[in-house]
Tab-separated table of C-alpha atoms in Angstrom:
chain	number	residue	atom	x	y	z
K	7	UNK	CA	0.000	0.000	0.000
K	8	UNK	CA	1.280	3.424	-0.908
K	9	UNK	CA	1.012	4.756	2.618
K	10	UNK	CA	3.593	2.294	3.936
K	11	UNK	CA	5.881	1.829	0.942
K	12	UNK	CA	8.551	3.983	2.590
K	13	UNK	CA	9.294	1.177	5.031
K	14	UNK	CA	10.974	-0.689	2.194
K	15	UNK	CA	13.750	1.844	1.984
K	16	UNK	CA	14.317	2.493	5.661
K	17	UNK	CA	15.752	-0.706	7.181
K	18	UNK	CA	18.908	0.996	8.373
K	19	UNK	CA	16.886	3.584	10.258
K	20	UNK	CA	15.011	0.981	12.262
K	21	UNK	CA	17.298	1.076	15.331
K	22	UNK	CA	16.285	4.701	15.785
K	23	UNK	CA	12.835	3.460	16.769
K	24	UNK	CA	13.704	0.091	18.246
K	25	UNK	CA	10.944	-1.663	20.174
K	26	UNK	CA	13.066	-3.658	22.612
K	27	UNK	CA	15.787	-2.484	24.972
K	28	UNK	CA	18.039	-5.364	23.967
K	29	UNK	CA	18.337	-3.756	20.550
K	30	UNK	CA	19.003	-0.216	21.765
K	31	UNK	CA	22.732	-0.278	21.144
K	32	UNK	CA	23.346	1.688	17.963
K	33	UNK	CA	23.361	5.304	16.899
K	34	UNK	CA	21.154	6.284	13.946
K	35	UNK	CA	22.800	5.675	10.588
K	36	UNK	CA	22.021	6.787	7.056
K	37	UNK	CA	19.765	5.530	4.283
K	38	UNK	CA	20.421	2.164	2.658
K	39	UNK	CA	18.383	0.016	0.258
K	40	UNK	CA	17.163	-3.472	1.236
K	41	UNK	CA	19.220	-4.829	-1.676
K	42	UNK	CA	22.338	-3.825	0.239
K	43	UNK	CA	21.074	-4.755	3.670
K	44	UNK	CA	20.245	-7.909	5.696
K	45	UNK	CA	23.782	-9.164	5.122
K	46	UNK	CA	24.704	-10.228	8.661
K	47	UNK	CA	23.423	-10.761	12.181
K	48	UNK	CA	23.809	-7.134	13.184
K	49	UNK	CA	21.733	-5.864	10.280
K	50	UNK	CA	19.086	-8.534	10.822
K	51	UNK	CA	18.917	-7.618	14.507
K	52	UNK	CA	18.326	-3.978	13.621
K	53	UNK	CA	15.591	-4.897	11.166
K	54	UNK	CA	13.901	-7.099	13.759
K	55	UNK	CA	14.082	-4.213	16.217
K	56	UNK	CA	12.116	-2.168	13.709
K	57	UNK	CA	9.320	-4.747	13.699
K	58	UNK	CA	9.191	-4.731	17.494
K	59	UNK	CA	9.085	-0.939	17.412
K	60	UNK	CA	5.476	-0.973	16.256
K	61	UNK	CA	4.408	-2.843	19.395
K	62	UNK	CA	5.598	-0.134	21.780
K	63	UNK	CA	4.861	2.876	19.565
K	64	UNK	CA	2.779	5.692	21.024
K	65	UNK	CA	0.077	5.003	18.434
K	66	UNK	CA	-0.078	1.361	19.565
K	67	UNK	CA	0.369	-0.320	22.956
K	68	UNK	CA	2.750	2.365	24.218
K	69	UNK	CA	-0.357	4.528	24.689
K	70	UNK	CA	-3.248	4.728	22.247
K	71	UNK	CA	-4.656	1.185	22.186
K	72	UNK	CA	-5.193	0.765	25.939
K	73	UNK	CA	-5.721	4.446	26.757
K	74	UNK	CA	-7.894	5.710	23.903
K	75	UNK	CA	-9.127	2.907	21.644
K	76	UNK	CA	-10.362	0.874	24.622
K	77	UNK	CA	-11.126	3.756	26.972
K	78	UNK	CA	-14.923	3.668	27.044
K	79	UNK	CA	-16.494	0.338	27.924
K	80	UNK	CA	-18.491	-0.981	30.880
K	81	UNK	CA	-15.361	-0.883	33.070
K	82	UNK	CA	-13.999	2.593	32.284
K	83	UNK	CA	-14.689	5.883	30.554
K	84	UNK	CA	-12.587	8.586	28.900
K	85	UNK	CA	-12.662	11.361	31.466
K	86	UNK	CA	-10.821	14.114	29.589
K	87	UNK	CA	-13.385	16.483	28.126
K	88	UNK	CA	-11.038	18.566	25.948
K	89	UNK	CA	-11.218	15.954	23.160
K	90	UNK	CA	-14.804	16.132	21.849
K	91	UNK	CA	-14.432	13.484	19.138
K	92	UNK	CA	-12.667	10.161	18.788
K	93	UNK	CA	-13.182	6.428	19.305
K	94	UNK	CA	-13.331	7.025	23.068
K	95	UNK	CA	-16.428	9.189	22.476
K	96	UNK	CA	-17.936	6.870	19.842
K	97	UNK	CA	-18.116	10.089	17.862
K	98	UNK	CA	-15.817	9.861	14.850
K	99	UNK	CA	-15.790	9.335	11.089
K	100	UNK	CA	-13.699	7.768	8.324
K	101	UNK	CA	-11.094	10.553	8.590
K	102	UNK	CA	-10.528	10.144	12.346
K	103	UNK	CA	-6.834	10.534	13.186
K	104	UNK	CA	-6.808	7.781	15.826
K	105	UNK	CA	-8.351	5.234	13.484
K	106	UNK	CA	-6.067	6.254	10.625
K	107	UNK	CA	-2.827	6.134	12.613
K	108	UNK	CA	-3.696	2.724	14.034
K	109	UNK	CA	-4.314	1.271	10.561
K	110	UNK	CA	-1.141	2.816	9.122
K	111	UNK	CA	1.098	1.685	11.975
K	112	UNK	CA	-0.140	-1.905	11.894
K	113	UNK	CA	0.464	-2.159	8.162
K	114	UNK	CA	3.849	-0.509	8.652
K	115	UNK	CA	4.713	-3.303	11.069
K	116	UNK	CA	3.493	-5.905	8.589
K	117	UNK	CA	5.603	-4.345	5.838
K	118	UNK	CA	8.674	-4.389	8.050
K	119	UNK	CA	8.067	-8.024	8.959
K	120	UNK	CA	7.473	-8.981	5.314
K	121	UNK	CA	10.671	-7.251	4.223
K	122	UNK	CA	12.693	-8.962	6.930
K	123	UNK	CA	11.238	-12.381	6.150
K	124	UNK	CA	11.872	-11.927	2.407
K	125	UNK	CA	15.528	-11.037	2.956
K	126	UNK	CA	16.438	-13.156	5.962
K	127	UNK	CA	17.898	-16.115	4.084
K	128	UNK	CA	20.707	-14.091	2.521
K	129	UNK	CA	22.133	-13.049	5.890
K	130	UNK	CA	25.464	-14.579	6.876
K	131	UNK	CA	24.634	-15.726	10.392
K	132	UNK	CA	24.114	-18.875	12.394
K	133	UNK	CA	21.109	-20.743	11.021
K	134	UNK	CA	19.645	-21.459	14.447
K	135	UNK	CA	19.660	-17.740	15.247
K	136	UNK	CA	18.137	-17.040	11.867
K	137	UNK	CA	15.259	-19.393	12.638
K	138	UNK	CA	14.586	-17.663	15.949
K	139	UNK	CA	14.394	-14.329	14.110
K	140	UNK	CA	12.044	-15.866	11.571
K	141	UNK	CA	9.798	-17.101	14.369
K	142	UNK	CA	9.638	-13.687	16.024
K	143	UNK	CA	8.925	-11.905	12.735
K	144	UNK	CA	6.191	-14.401	11.817
K	145	UNK	CA	4.552	-13.999	15.207
K	146	UNK	CA	4.682	-10.208	15.146
K	147	UNK	CA	3.223	-10.087	11.637
K	148	UNK	CA	0.437	-12.402	12.759
K	149	UNK	CA	-0.189	-10.319	15.870
K	150	UNK	CA	-0.518	-7.146	13.806
K	151	UNK	CA	-3.026	-8.938	11.582
K	152	UNK	CA	-4.867	-10.175	14.657
K	153	UNK	CA	-5.229	-6.583	15.828
K	154	UNK	CA	-6.392	-5.489	12.386
K	155	UNK	CA	-9.022	-8.203	12.107
K	156	UNK	CA	-10.315	-7.431	15.608
K	157	UNK	CA	-10.813	-3.758	14.778
K	158	UNK	CA	-11.762	-3.916	11.078
K	159	UNK	CA	-12.925	-7.467	10.270
K	160	UNK	CA	-12.031	-8.278	6.648
K	161	UNK	CA	-8.691	-6.641	5.794
K	162	UNK	CA	-6.161	-6.799	2.935
K	163	UNK	CA	-3.885	-9.781	3.541
K	164	UNK	CA	-0.408	-8.997	2.315
K	165	UNK	CA	2.399	-11.517	2.887
K	166	UNK	CA	5.133	-10.149	0.625
K	167	UNK	CA	6.946	-6.797	0.753
K	168	UNK	CA	5.691	-4.046	-1.512
K	169	UNK	CA	7.494	-3.928	-4.829
K	170	UNK	CA	5.985	-0.800	-6.385
K	171	UNK	CA	4.260	2.373	-5.257
K	172	UNK	CA	1.828	1.800	-8.102
K	173	UNK	CA	0.524	-1.484	-6.710
K	174	UNK	CA	-1.836	-0.187	-4.030
K	175	UNK	CA	-5.136	-1.794	-5.025
K	176	UNK	CA	-5.625	-4.787	-2.720
K	177	UNK	CA	-9.021	-6.240	-1.881
K	178	UNK	CA	-10.041	-7.225	1.626
K	179	UNK	CA	-9.691	-10.885	2.529
K	180	UNK	CA	-12.494	-12.461	4.576
K	181	UNK	CA	-11.808	-12.424	8.303
K	182	UNK	CA	-11.868	-16.231	8.381
K	183	UNK	CA	-8.959	-16.374	5.903
K	184	UNK	CA	-7.029	-13.758	7.857
K	185	UNK	CA	-7.495	-15.776	11.050
K	186	UNK	CA	-6.289	-18.920	9.283
K	187	UNK	CA	-3.098	-17.116	8.254
K	188	UNK	CA	-2.647	-15.758	11.784
K	189	UNK	CA	-2.911	-19.260	13.225
K	190	UNK	CA	-0.546	-20.727	10.619
K	191	UNK	CA	2.092	-18.067	11.266
K	192	UNK	CA	1.822	-18.335	15.035
K	193	UNK	CA	1.980	-22.121	15.032
K	194	UNK	CA	5.132	-22.041	12.923
K	195	UNK	CA	6.572	-19.324	15.156
K	196	UNK	CA	5.934	-21.459	18.243
K	197	UNK	CA	8.290	-24.127	16.868
K	198	UNK	CA	11.062	-21.584	16.182
K	199	UNK	CA	11.244	-19.152	19.098
K	200	UNK	CA	12.917	-19.890	22.412
K	201	UNK	CA	11.280	-20.818	25.694
K	202	UNK	CA	10.504	-18.110	28.218
K	203	UNK	CA	13.359	-19.279	30.430
K	204	UNK	CA	15.828	-19.135	27.538
K	205	UNK	CA	14.665	-15.650	26.556
K	206	UNK	CA	14.632	-14.448	30.158
K	207	UNK	CA	12.943	-11.094	29.527
K	208	UNK	CA	9.436	-9.955	28.679
K	209	UNK	CA	10.279	-7.737	25.715
K	210	UNK	CA	11.156	-10.579	23.345
K	211	UNK	CA	8.608	-13.074	22.079
K	212	UNK	CA	8.934	-16.529	23.668
K	213	UNK	CA	7.090	-19.812	23.213
K	214	UNK	CA	4.865	-18.869	26.135
K	215	UNK	CA	3.982	-15.556	24.485
K	216	UNK	CA	3.035	-17.317	21.254
K	217	UNK	CA	1.015	-19.964	23.078
K	218	UNK	CA	-0.817	-17.448	25.226
K	219	UNK	CA	-1.696	-15.193	22.310
K	220	UNK	CA	-2.798	-18.235	20.297
K	221	UNK	CA	-5.243	-18.974	23.120
K	222	UNK	CA	-6.531	-15.393	22.762
K	223	UNK	CA	-6.819	-15.779	18.988
K	224	UNK	CA	-8.792	-19.011	19.287
K	225	UNK	CA	-11.129	-17.528	21.909
K	226	UNK	CA	-11.769	-14.664	19.513
K	227	UNK	CA	-12.512	-17.104	16.694
K	228	UNK	CA	-14.911	-18.984	18.981
K	229	UNK	CA	-16.900	-15.787	19.557
K	230	UNK	CA	-18.381	-13.024	17.431
K	231	UNK	CA	-18.291	-12.777	14.463
K	232	UNK	CA	-17.005	-16.224	13.395
K	233	UNK	CA	-18.753	-18.061	16.255
K	234	UNK	CA	-16.758	-21.236	15.679
K	235	UNK	CA	-17.314	-23.032	18.987
K	236	UNK	CA	-14.813	-25.752	18.025
K	237	UNK	CA	-12.054	-23.217	18.700
K	238	UNK	CA	-12.700	-23.251	22.453
K	239	UNK	CA	-10.813	-26.539	22.702
K	240	UNK	CA	-7.852	-25.086	20.799
K	241	UNK	CA	-7.829	-22.114	23.149
K	242	UNK	CA	-7.887	-24.460	26.129
K	243	UNK	CA	-5.025	-26.562	24.806
K	244	UNK	CA	-2.730	-23.595	24.095
K	245	UNK	CA	-3.427	-21.926	27.433
K	246	UNK	CA	-2.800	-25.238	29.188
K	247	UNK	CA	0.607	-25.500	27.482
K	248	UNK	CA	1.623	-22.252	29.171
K	249	UNK	CA	0.466	-23.486	32.562
K	250	UNK	CA	2.073	-26.901	32.183
K	251	UNK	CA	5.407	-25.418	31.064
K	252	UNK	CA	6.122	-24.616	34.713
K	253	UNK	CA	7.865	-21.404	33.651
K	254	UNK	CA	5.254	-18.989	34.961
K	255	UNK	CA	3.805	-18.071	38.334
K	256	UNK	CA	1.704	-15.176	39.531
K	257	UNK	CA	3.567	-12.387	41.253
K	258	UNK	CA	2.373	-12.745	44.857
K	259	UNK	CA	1.824	-8.974	45.135
K	260	UNK	CA	-0.667	-7.582	42.598
K	261	UNK	CA	0.518	-3.994	42.819
K	262	UNK	CA	4.133	-5.028	42.252
K	263	UNK	CA	3.287	-6.043	38.685
K	264	UNK	CA	2.661	-2.425	37.772
K	265	UNK	CA	5.392	-0.966	39.954
K	266	UNK	CA	7.763	-3.193	37.986
K	267	UNK	CA	6.519	-1.704	34.719
K	268	UNK	CA	7.323	1.816	35.894
K	269	UNK	CA	10.584	0.950	37.645
K	270	UNK	CA	11.920	-1.217	34.794
K	271	UNK	CA	12.052	-4.383	36.910
K	272	UNK	CA	11.925	-7.625	34.939
K	273	UNK	CA	9.326	-10.300	35.757
K	274	UNK	CA	8.720	-12.566	32.776
K	275	UNK	CA	7.112	-15.189	35.012
K	276	UNK	CA	4.007	-13.017	35.437
K	277	UNK	CA	4.354	-10.616	32.511
K	278	UNK	CA	4.971	-13.064	29.700
K	279	UNK	CA	5.152	-10.405	26.999
K	280	UNK	CA	5.450	-6.632	27.338
K	281	UNK	CA	5.606	-3.622	25.053
K	282	UNK	CA	9.028	-2.267	25.979
K	283	UNK	CA	9.249	1.485	26.417
K	284	UNK	CA	12.540	3.155	27.197
K	285	UNK	CA	13.815	6.468	28.504
K	286	UNK	CA	11.947	9.753	28.500
K	287	UNK	CA	11.991	10.520	24.770
K	288	UNK	CA	14.934	12.867	25.209
K	289	UNK	CA	17.443	10.465	23.649
K	290	UNK	CA	18.096	9.508	20.027
K	291	UNK	CA	15.853	6.444	20.187
K	292	UNK	CA	12.729	8.284	21.388
K	293	UNK	CA	11.208	5.129	22.807
K	294	UNK	CA	9.352	6.630	25.748
K	295	UNK	CA	5.686	5.720	25.939
K	296	UNK	CA	2.811	7.395	27.752
K	297	UNK	CA	1.777	4.647	30.154
K	298	UNK	CA	1.207	6.309	33.521
K	299	UNK	CA	1.061	9.727	31.863
K	300	UNK	CA	-2.215	9.613	29.933
K	301	UNK	CA	-3.666	6.850	32.110
K	302	UNK	CA	-2.240	7.879	35.488
K	303	UNK	CA	-3.891	9.641	38.415
K	304	UNK	CA	-4.630	13.218	37.371
K	305	UNK	CA	-1.776	15.508	38.460
K	306	UNK	CA	-1.208	18.772	36.582
K	307	UNK	CA	2.024	19.784	38.266
K	308	UNK	CA	4.206	22.429	36.628
K	309	UNK	CA	7.240	20.752	38.188
K	310	UNK	CA	7.555	18.279	35.330
K	311	UNK	CA	11.016	17.038	36.289
K	312	UNK	CA	10.247	16.002	39.865
K	313	UNK	CA	6.533	15.239	39.959
K	314	UNK	CA	4.994	12.927	37.405
K	315	UNK	CA	2.534	14.878	35.284
K	316	UNK	CA	-0.539	12.805	34.429
K	317	UNK	CA	-3.777	13.533	32.592
K	318	UNK	CA	-6.164	11.043	34.172
K	319	UNK	CA	-7.747	10.131	30.834
K	320	UNK	CA	-9.220	6.841	32.089
K	321	UNK	CA	-11.584	6.560	35.058
K	322	UNK	CA	-13.700	3.798	36.535
K	323	UNK	CA	-17.359	3.063	36.026
K	324	UNK	CA	-19.555	2.227	39.001
K	325	UNK	CA	-19.906	-1.276	37.604
K	326	UNK	CA	-16.191	-1.950	37.808
K	327	UNK	CA	-15.826	-0.338	41.225
K	328	UNK	CA	-18.576	-2.441	42.752
K	329	UNK	CA	-17.490	-5.670	41.048
K	330	UNK	CA	-14.773	-5.811	43.703
K	331	UNK	CA	-15.612	-7.203	47.099
K	332	UNK	CA	-14.395	-5.445	50.262
K	333	UNK	CA	-11.509	-7.896	50.691
K	334	UNK	CA	-10.215	-7.676	47.121
K	335	UNK	CA	-6.765	-6.068	47.276
K	336	UNK	CA	-6.839	-5.155	43.585
K	337	UNK	CA	-9.481	-2.438	43.676
K	338	UNK	CA	-7.541	0.227	45.563
K	339	UNK	CA	-4.496	-0.273	43.391
K	340	UNK	CA	-6.203	-0.446	40.013
K	341	UNK	CA	-8.590	2.416	40.858
K	342	UNK	CA	-7.367	5.552	42.615
K	343	UNK	CA	-8.384	6.215	46.202
K	344	UNK	CA	-7.006	9.756	46.054
K	345	UNK	CA	-6.721	12.870	43.935
K	346	UNK	CA	-3.542	14.914	43.458
K	347	UNK	CA	-3.032	18.648	43.386
K	348	UNK	CA	-0.439	20.534	41.327
K	349	UNK	CA	2.176	19.973	44.031
K	350	UNK	CA	1.654	16.216	43.904
K	351	UNK	CA	-0.049	16.125	47.310
K	352	UNK	CA	-2.599	13.334	47.664
K	353	UNK	CA	-6.076	13.851	49.115
K	354	UNK	CA	-8.329	10.894	49.913
K	355	UNK	CA	-11.430	10.810	47.745
K	356	UNK	CA	-14.860	10.775	49.317
K	357	UNK	CA	-16.509	7.371	49.355
K	358	UNK	CA	-19.312	8.706	47.150
K	359	UNK	CA	-16.946	10.071	44.500
K	360	UNK	CA	-16.806	7.012	42.274
K	361	UNK	CA	-16.477	8.677	38.874
K	362	UNK	CA	-13.629	10.867	40.130
K	363	UNK	CA	-11.386	7.805	40.469
K	364	UNK	CA	-8.776	7.419	37.740
K	365	UNK	CA	-6.886	4.371	36.585
K	366	UNK	CA	-4.038	4.032	39.095
K	367	UNK	CA	-2.234	0.881	37.993
K	368	UNK	CA	0.802	2.756	36.660
K	369	UNK	CA	1.999	5.456	39.077
K	370	UNK	CA	4.692	7.877	38.047
K	371	UNK	CA	6.140	8.075	41.546
K	372	UNK	CA	7.777	4.689	40.914
K	373	UNK	CA	9.731	5.796	37.848
K	374	UNK	CA	13.446	5.579	38.536
K	375	UNK	CA	14.629	7.852	35.727
K	376	UNK	CA	15.314	11.435	36.711
K	377	UNK	CA	14.425	14.041	35.696
K	378	UNK	CA	11.003	12.966	34.523
K	379	UNK	CA	9.521	14.064	31.213
K	380	UNK	CA	6.145	15.808	31.285
K	381	UNK	CA	4.501	13.497	28.739
K	382	UNK	CA	6.716	10.444	28.212
K	383	UNK	CA	7.524	7.607	30.576
K	384	UNK	CA	9.700	4.475	30.507
K	385	UNK	CA	6.827	2.298	31.791
K	386	UNK	CA	6.283	-0.972	29.941
K	387	UNK	CA	2.825	-2.208	29.032
K	388	UNK	CA	1.646	-5.816	29.596
K	389	UNK	CA	0.694	-7.449	26.314
K	390	UNK	CA	0.124	-10.820	28.003
K	391	UNK	CA	0.089	-11.663	31.701
K	392	UNK	CA	0.021	-15.124	33.234
K	393	UNK	CA	-3.190	-14.148	35.049
K	394	UNK	CA	-4.798	-13.572	31.647
K	395	UNK	CA	-3.651	-17.012	30.487
K	396	UNK	CA	-5.181	-18.631	33.576
K	397	UNK	CA	-8.480	-16.838	33.024
K	398	UNK	CA	-8.485	-17.844	29.344
K	399	UNK	CA	-7.837	-21.424	30.448
K	400	UNK	CA	-10.722	-21.282	32.924
K	401	UNK	CA	-13.040	-19.760	30.301
K	402	UNK	CA	-12.229	-22.212	27.539
K	403	UNK	CA	-12.245	-25.242	29.836
K	404	UNK	CA	-15.714	-24.239	31.038
K	405	UNK	CA	-16.976	-23.904	27.464
K	406	UNK	CA	-15.584	-27.324	26.525
K	407	UNK	CA	-16.132	-29.376	29.682
K	408	UNK	CA	-18.030	-27.183	32.123
K	409	UNK	CA	-16.722	-25.836	35.462
K	410	UNK	CA	-14.280	-28.701	36.076
K	411	UNK	CA	-11.591	-28.814	38.791
K	412	UNK	CA	-9.122	-27.503	36.190
K	413	UNK	CA	-11.354	-24.509	35.437
K	414	UNK	CA	-11.772	-23.776	39.138
K	415	UNK	CA	-8.068	-24.182	39.822
K	416	UNK	CA	-7.126	-21.662	37.139
K	417	UNK	CA	-9.734	-19.159	38.334
K	418	UNK	CA	-8.893	-19.619	41.998
K	419	UNK	CA	-5.182	-19.010	41.456
K	420	UNK	CA	-6.104	-15.511	40.302
K	421	UNK	CA	-8.667	-15.015	43.068
K	422	UNK	CA	-6.336	-16.215	45.798
K	423	UNK	CA	-3.652	-13.729	44.776
K	424	UNK	CA	-6.286	-11.014	45.236
K	425	UNK	CA	-6.936	-12.183	48.810
K	426	UNK	CA	-10.147	-14.007	47.966
K	427	UNK	CA	-11.228	-17.516	48.894
K	428	UNK	CA	-11.832	-20.311	46.427
K	429	UNK	CA	-15.070	-20.300	44.503
K	430	UNK	CA	-17.105	-23.414	43.792
K	431	UNK	CA	-19.607	-22.634	41.044
K	432	UNK	CA	-21.603	-25.608	39.782
K	433	UNK	CA	-23.299	-24.237	36.686
K	434	UNK	CA	-21.664	-23.512	33.339
K	435	UNK	CA	-23.600	-20.274	32.820
K	436	UNK	CA	-22.793	-18.981	36.302
K	437	UNK	CA	-19.124	-19.846	35.837
K	438	UNK	CA	-19.094	-18.026	32.484
K	439	UNK	CA	-20.457	-14.882	34.135
K	440	UNK	CA	-17.927	-15.126	36.936
K	441	UNK	CA	-15.071	-15.360	34.438
K	442	UNK	CA	-16.333	-12.291	32.609
K	443	UNK	CA	-16.468	-10.340	35.862
K	444	UNK	CA	-13.090	-11.655	36.985
K	445	UNK	CA	-11.478	-10.509	33.744
K	446	UNK	CA	-12.697	-6.986	34.506
K	447	UNK	CA	-11.415	-7.103	38.082
K	448	UNK	CA	-8.010	-8.491	37.138
K	449	UNK	CA	-7.332	-6.949	33.714
K	450	UNK	CA	-9.118	-3.580	33.821
K	451	UNK	CA	-7.451	-0.728	31.911
K	452	UNK	CA	-5.236	-3.214	30.014
K	453	UNK	CA	-6.955	-2.812	26.644
K	454	UNK	CA	-8.832	-6.121	26.651
K	455	UNK	CA	-12.366	-5.269	27.721
K	456	UNK	CA	-13.790	-4.003	24.427
K	457	UNK	CA	-12.494	-7.000	22.394
K	458	UNK	CA	-13.839	-9.274	25.136
K	459	UNK	CA	-17.293	-7.690	25.063
K	460	UNK	CA	-17.408	-7.918	21.268
K	461	UNK	CA	-16.347	-11.566	21.077
K	462	UNK	CA	-18.860	-12.440	23.806
K	463	UNK	CA	-21.567	-10.780	21.679
K	464	UNK	CA	-22.643	-8.424	24.487
K	465	UNK	CA	-20.904	-5.153	23.572
K	466	UNK	CA	-24.046	-3.264	22.503
K	467	UNK	CA	-26.028	-4.366	25.543
K	468	UNK	CA	-23.137	-3.583	27.901
K	469	UNK	CA	-22.841	-0.055	26.523
K	470	UNK	CA	-26.599	0.476	26.797
K	471	UNK	CA	-26.419	-0.519	30.454
K	472	UNK	CA	-23.392	1.725	30.957
K	473	UNK	CA	-25.326	4.692	29.564
K	474	UNK	CA	-28.185	3.918	31.940
K	475	UNK	CA	-25.722	3.738	34.832
K	476	UNK	CA	-24.355	7.206	34.093
K	477	UNK	CA	-27.860	8.634	33.692
K	478	UNK	CA	-28.705	7.278	37.126
K	479	UNK	CA	-25.565	8.207	39.070
K	480	UNK	CA	-23.419	10.796	37.300
K	481	UNK	CA	-23.401	14.491	38.092
K	482	UNK	CA	-24.400	16.982	35.411
K	483	UNK	CA	-20.735	17.671	34.676
K	484	UNK	CA	-20.120	13.951	34.104
K	485	UNK	CA	-23.180	13.329	31.936
K	486	UNK	CA	-21.019	13.442	28.780
K	487	UNK	CA	-20.028	9.851	29.641
K	488	UNK	CA	-23.656	8.781	29.250
K	489	UNK	CA	-23.770	10.496	25.857
K	490	UNK	CA	-20.597	8.662	24.810
K	491	UNK	CA	-22.134	5.301	25.683
K	492	UNK	CA	-25.438	6.239	24.042
K	493	UNK	CA	-23.573	6.971	20.815
K	494	UNK	CA	-22.773	3.275	20.421
K	495	UNK	CA	-24.547	1.457	17.623
K	496	UNK	CA	-23.974	-1.690	15.591
K	497	UNK	CA	-21.522	0.069	13.277
K	498	UNK	CA	-19.131	0.491	16.223
K	499	UNK	CA	-18.464	-3.250	16.271
K	500	UNK	CA	-15.881	-2.425	13.586
K	501	UNK	CA	-13.844	0.651	12.725
K	502	UNK	CA	-14.289	2.320	9.341
K	503	UNK	CA	-11.609	1.776	6.722
K	504	UNK	CA	-9.680	5.078	6.889
K	505	UNK	CA	-10.416	7.673	4.236
K	506	UNK	CA	-6.717	7.807	3.391
K	507	UNK	CA	-6.922	4.133	2.393
K	508	UNK	CA	-10.194	4.164	0.477
K	509	UNK	CA	-9.041	7.187	-1.535
K	510	UNK	CA	-5.994	5.245	-2.783
K	511	UNK	CA	-7.041	1.601	-2.821
K	512	UNK	CA	-9.740	1.191	-5.459
K	513	UNK	CA	-10.436	-2.428	-4.545
K	514	UNK	CA	-11.235	-1.852	-0.907
K	515	UNK	CA	-14.841	-1.746	0.322
K	516	UNK	CA	-16.005	0.246	3.356
K	517	UNK	CA	-17.465	-1.397	6.467
K	518	UNK	CA	-21.259	-1.268	6.994
K	519	UNK	CA	-22.612	1.930	8.481
K	520	UNK	CA	-19.641	4.087	7.523
């Protein structure tokens, strides 16, 4: 596609925007053509870094996907009123900047992966290392397609690098075919990449990362829109592989997971895969993200260097707040119990002030880099946590075999870490509901709720109920959140194909309602 052709001629610039700290070892260098690149391990490593870069980019999981694209659901709302339009308001059109940048960045990542895969064989490097690179590139390409198909449904499926700026007309492939390619690529990748123990860090894709994301892919295929119930068993089997590997355990302290993200402390046993952000965007690599800045507790300090400035874009719904029981240790870490003034001083929030409570998982006070940047942080973002894998295992096991001891064990491991006792639910429907609620309690603000609601087929109903909740409980100054939820209609199950794409690609067809 014309919009991403430039990636073909930028492989040597990829380290400038590397997506993993392991690769952040080189100064920016000048332009070079792919024909003269991919010659050795160093050049291949730089190219792979460029593929990873898309994962942690500000337009992707370094900020926008969890903070803006998934901001307004039944668990949270976008509480920054200065942006009147956007996906977080369900008030946008085919020219929306957020939708456009997401599409472009994902296809940029696919182009980078395609170019690397097409040129990998000519590199003079150890073949075993080459195969590991191939596995990572295949997985990342598949993951970008997985994101595309979740947001847009049928999308152009492109598996070779672009060869001409004139070849931009590519039809959309049916979502089922895209999913089949995703599964094929991920299954091959699983045989090539290293184990989590061998990798040893969360920023590089391991077998556990591939297996866990495959479970997520199969759960998505089992739900809306494909509704292929046979995929529940596949999801169960891949999630079980992660559990049975023995390489992962839950961090015993829930809040420490997120402190680690801000303080750059490694914990691949809980956080199987992370989007790696780095520095404060003041260096040549400019790899700082905005986790903890856009989705931190509101603090508009003018002392940017010492006190962590945060916008408080994401706040809790009443539903999420009251899903937690009084003994659940997660609530008062995930959801703020305090507000902050410009000096960074905390004031306890009134018990009745539910909608004034921001996302508090990532707190800038735990950043170890000094001085701080106003808008950019080094905090990593969890792409896949072991707790998520356990909940996917419990969900898929219940769908296949009912609430078995295995399903209860997986669920109770997550509950017990939160300070809760074991649950013993007899009915399949009741267990399904409990899993859906537990995913909100455990994984809130992590960019998973909207895809979950859509695959469960309850997104429209959930947003209707969220609107009713705000109408019943919000103050007049907060009533915009009810309007946001009321904006939701069937067309919001998918994003529109961006105007920039439909104006160039004559074979592409717009999604219904747009």
